[in-house]
PDB file of C-alpha atoms in Angstrom:
ATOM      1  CA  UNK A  12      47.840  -4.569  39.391  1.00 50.00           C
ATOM      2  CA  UNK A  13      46.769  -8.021  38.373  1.00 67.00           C
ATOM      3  CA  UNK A  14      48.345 -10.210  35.744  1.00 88.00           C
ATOM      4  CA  UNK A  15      46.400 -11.683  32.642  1.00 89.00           C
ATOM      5  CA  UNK A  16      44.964 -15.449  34.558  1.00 91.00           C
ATOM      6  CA  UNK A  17      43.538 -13.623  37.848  1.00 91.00           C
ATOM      7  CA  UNK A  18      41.776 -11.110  35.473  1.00 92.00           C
ATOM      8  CA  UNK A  19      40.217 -13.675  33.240  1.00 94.00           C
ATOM      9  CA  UNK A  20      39.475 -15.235  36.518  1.00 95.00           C
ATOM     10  CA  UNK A  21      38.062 -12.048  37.855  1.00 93.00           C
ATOM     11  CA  UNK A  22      35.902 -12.340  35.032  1.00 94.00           C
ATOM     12  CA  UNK A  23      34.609 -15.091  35.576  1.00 95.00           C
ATOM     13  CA  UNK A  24      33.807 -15.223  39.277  1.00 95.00           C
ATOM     14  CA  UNK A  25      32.872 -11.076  39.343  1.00 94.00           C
ATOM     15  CA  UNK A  26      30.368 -10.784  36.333  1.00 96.00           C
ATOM     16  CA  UNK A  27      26.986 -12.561  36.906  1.00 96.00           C
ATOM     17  CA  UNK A  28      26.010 -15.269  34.240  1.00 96.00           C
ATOM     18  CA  UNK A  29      29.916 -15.609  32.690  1.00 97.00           C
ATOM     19  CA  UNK A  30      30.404 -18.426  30.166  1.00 96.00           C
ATOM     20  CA  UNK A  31      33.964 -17.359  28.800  1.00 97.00           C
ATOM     21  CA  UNK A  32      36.424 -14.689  28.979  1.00 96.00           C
ATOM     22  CA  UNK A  33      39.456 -14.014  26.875  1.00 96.00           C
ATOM     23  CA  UNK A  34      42.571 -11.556  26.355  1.00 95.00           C
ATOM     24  CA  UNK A  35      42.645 -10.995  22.865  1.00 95.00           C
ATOM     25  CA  UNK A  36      46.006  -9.138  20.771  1.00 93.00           C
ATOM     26  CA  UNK A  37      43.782  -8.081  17.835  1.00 91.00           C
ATOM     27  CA  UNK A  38      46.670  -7.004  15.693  1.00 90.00           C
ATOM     28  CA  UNK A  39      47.347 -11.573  15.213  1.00 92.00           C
ATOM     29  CA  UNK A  40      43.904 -12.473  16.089  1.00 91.00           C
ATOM     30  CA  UNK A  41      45.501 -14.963  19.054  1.00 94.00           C
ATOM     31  CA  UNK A  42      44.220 -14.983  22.704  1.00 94.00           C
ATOM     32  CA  UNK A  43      46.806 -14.560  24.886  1.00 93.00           C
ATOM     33  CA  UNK A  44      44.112 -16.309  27.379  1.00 94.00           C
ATOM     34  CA  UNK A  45      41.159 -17.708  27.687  1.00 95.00           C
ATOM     35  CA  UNK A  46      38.821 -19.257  30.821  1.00 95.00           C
ATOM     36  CA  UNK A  47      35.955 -21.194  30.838  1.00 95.00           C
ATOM     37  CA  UNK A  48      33.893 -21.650  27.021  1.00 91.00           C
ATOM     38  CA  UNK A  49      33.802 -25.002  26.174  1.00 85.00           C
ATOM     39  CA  UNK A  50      32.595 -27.600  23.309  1.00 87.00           C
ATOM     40  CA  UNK A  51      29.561 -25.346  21.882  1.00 89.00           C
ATOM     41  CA  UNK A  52      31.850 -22.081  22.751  1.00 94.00           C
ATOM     42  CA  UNK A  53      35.698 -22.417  21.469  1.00 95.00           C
ATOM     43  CA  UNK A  54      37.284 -18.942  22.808  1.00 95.00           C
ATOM     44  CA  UNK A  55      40.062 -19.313  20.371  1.00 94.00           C
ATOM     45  CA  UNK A  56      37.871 -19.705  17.066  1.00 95.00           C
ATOM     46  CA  UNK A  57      35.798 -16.802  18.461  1.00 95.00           C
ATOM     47  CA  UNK A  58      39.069 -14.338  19.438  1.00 92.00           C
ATOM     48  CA  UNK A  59      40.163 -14.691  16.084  1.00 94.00           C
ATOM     49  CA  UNK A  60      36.769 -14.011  14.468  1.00 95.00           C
ATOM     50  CA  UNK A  61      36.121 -11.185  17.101  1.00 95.00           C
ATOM     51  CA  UNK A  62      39.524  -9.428  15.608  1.00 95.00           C
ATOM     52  CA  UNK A  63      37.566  -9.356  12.193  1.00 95.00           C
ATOM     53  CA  UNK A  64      34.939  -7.435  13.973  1.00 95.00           C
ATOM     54  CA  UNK A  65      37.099  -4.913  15.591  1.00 94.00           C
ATOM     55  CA  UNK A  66      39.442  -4.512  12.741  1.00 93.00           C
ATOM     56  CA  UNK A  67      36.410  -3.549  10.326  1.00 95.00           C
ATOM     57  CA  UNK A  68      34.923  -1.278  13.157  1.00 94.00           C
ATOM     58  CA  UNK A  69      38.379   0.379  12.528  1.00 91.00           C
ATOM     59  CA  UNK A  70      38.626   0.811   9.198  1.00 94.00           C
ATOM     60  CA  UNK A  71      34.809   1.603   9.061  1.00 96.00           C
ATOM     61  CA  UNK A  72      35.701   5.020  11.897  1.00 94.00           C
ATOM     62  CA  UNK A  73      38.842   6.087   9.289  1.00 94.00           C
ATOM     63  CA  UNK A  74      36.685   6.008   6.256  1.00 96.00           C
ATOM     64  CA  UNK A  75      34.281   8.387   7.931  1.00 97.00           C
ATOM     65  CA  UNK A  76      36.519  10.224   9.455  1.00 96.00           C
ATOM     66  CA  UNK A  77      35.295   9.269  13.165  1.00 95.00           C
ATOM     67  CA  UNK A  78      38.505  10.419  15.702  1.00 93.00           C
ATOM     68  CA  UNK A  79      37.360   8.878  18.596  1.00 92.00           C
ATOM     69  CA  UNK A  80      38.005   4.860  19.919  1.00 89.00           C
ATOM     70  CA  UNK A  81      36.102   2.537  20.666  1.00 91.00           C
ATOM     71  CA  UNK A  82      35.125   1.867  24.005  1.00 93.00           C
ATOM     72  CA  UNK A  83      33.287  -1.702  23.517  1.00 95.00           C
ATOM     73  CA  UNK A  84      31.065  -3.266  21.253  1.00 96.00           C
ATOM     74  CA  UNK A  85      28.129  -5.401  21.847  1.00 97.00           C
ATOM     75  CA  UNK A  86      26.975  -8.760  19.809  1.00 96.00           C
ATOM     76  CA  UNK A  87      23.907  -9.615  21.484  1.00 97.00           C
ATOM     77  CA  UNK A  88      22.265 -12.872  20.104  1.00 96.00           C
ATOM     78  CA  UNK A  89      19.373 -14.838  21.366  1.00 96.00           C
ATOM     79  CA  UNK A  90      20.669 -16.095  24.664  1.00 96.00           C
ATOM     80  CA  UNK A  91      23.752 -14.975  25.077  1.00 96.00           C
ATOM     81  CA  UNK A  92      25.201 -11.666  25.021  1.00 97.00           C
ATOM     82  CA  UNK A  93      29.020 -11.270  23.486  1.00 97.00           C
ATOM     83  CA  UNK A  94      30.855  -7.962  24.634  1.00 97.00           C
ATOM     84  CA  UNK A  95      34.229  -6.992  23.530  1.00 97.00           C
ATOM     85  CA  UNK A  96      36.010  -3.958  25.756  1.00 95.00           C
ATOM     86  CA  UNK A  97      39.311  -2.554  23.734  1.00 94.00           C
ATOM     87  CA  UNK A  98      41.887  -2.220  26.536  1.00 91.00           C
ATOM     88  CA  UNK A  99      43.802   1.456  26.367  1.00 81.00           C
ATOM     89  CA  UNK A 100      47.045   2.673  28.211  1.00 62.00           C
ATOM     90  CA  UNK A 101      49.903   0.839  29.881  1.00 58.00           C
ATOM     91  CA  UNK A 102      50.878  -1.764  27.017  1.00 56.00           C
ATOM     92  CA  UNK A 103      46.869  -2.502  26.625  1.00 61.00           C
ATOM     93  CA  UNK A 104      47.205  -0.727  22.729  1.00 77.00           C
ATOM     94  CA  UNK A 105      46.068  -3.364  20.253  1.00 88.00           C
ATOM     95  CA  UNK A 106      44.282  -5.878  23.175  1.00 92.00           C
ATOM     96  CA  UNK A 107      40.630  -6.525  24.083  1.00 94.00           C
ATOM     97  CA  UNK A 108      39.138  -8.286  26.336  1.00 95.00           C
ATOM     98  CA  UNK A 109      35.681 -10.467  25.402  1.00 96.00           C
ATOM     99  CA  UNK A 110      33.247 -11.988  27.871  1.00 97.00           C
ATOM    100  CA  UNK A 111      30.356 -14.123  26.732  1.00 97.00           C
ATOM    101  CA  UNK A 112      27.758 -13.780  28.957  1.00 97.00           C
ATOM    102  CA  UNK A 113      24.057 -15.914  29.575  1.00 97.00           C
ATOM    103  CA  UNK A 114      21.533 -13.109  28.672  1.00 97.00           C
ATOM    104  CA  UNK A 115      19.026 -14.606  31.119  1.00 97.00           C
ATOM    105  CA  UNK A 116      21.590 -14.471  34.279  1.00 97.00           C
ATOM    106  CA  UNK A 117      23.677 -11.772  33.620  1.00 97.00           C
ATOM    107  CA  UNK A 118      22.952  -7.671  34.083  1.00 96.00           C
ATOM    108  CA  UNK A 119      24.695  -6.246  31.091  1.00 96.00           C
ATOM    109  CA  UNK A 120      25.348  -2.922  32.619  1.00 96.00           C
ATOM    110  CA  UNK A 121      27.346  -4.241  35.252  1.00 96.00           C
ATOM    111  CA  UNK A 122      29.313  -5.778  33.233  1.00 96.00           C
ATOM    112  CA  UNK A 123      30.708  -3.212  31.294  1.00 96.00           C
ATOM    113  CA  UNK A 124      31.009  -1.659  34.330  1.00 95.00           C
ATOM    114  CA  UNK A 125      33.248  -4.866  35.915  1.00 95.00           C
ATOM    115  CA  UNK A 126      35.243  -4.868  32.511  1.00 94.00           C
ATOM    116  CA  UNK A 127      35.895  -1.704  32.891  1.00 93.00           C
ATOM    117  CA  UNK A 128      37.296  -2.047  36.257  1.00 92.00           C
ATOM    118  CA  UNK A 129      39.173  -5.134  35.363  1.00 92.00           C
ATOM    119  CA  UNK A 130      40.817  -3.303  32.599  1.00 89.00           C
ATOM    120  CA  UNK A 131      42.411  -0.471  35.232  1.00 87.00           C
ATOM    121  CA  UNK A 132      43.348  -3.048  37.345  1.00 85.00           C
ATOM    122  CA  UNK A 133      45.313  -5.537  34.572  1.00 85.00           C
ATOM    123  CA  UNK A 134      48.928  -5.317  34.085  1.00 77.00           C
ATOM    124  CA  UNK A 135      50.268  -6.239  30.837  1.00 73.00           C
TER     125      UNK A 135
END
């Protein structure tokens, strides 16, 4: 079990082509933390707007009657690729975490696959 900082760091170091990772509680739209960004990529503005996504994902699933949860969603833009994994079990109800990674250095398949690990080993 790992605490919030060593799995933003795990992030970080573990996916290829990482250019910020954040916890997000998508119920207030803060992040409880963020690593790396910077001025062209400010984690906070982009963990609130990312709760916008997620919340009308949710309300989208009700209205059609869709019983299942959402595993992750993908933004990919022109050089970058934005994925946002929605962290289940142990206390993770209502977090996500969200990785912006550099489309031309990073595999995105491993990198759901590291979230996904970084999610069983984070203790909230």
């Amino acid at each position: 079990m790992v605490n919030v900082e060593t799995s933003l760091k795990e992030a970080m170091t573990s996916i290829e082509g990482s250019v910020g990772a954040a916890l997000v509680d998508y119920t207030s739209g803060m992040a409880l933390g963020t690593l790396g960004g910077g001025k062209d990529l400010d984690l906070t503005v982009a963990a609130a707007g990312n709760t916008d996504v997620i919340r009308a994902k949710a309300r989208t699933m009700e209205m059609l009657g869709i019983k299942e949860d959402i595993e992750d969603v993908l933004i990919t833009l022109g050089s970058q690729y934005h994925l946002i994994r929605l962290l289940k079990g142990r206390g993770g109800n209502g977090l996500f975490l969200y990785i912006v990674l550099d489309k031309a250095k990073s595999n995105l398949a491993m990198a759901r696959h590291q979230l996904k690990r970084i999610e069983a080993d984070l203790e909230l």
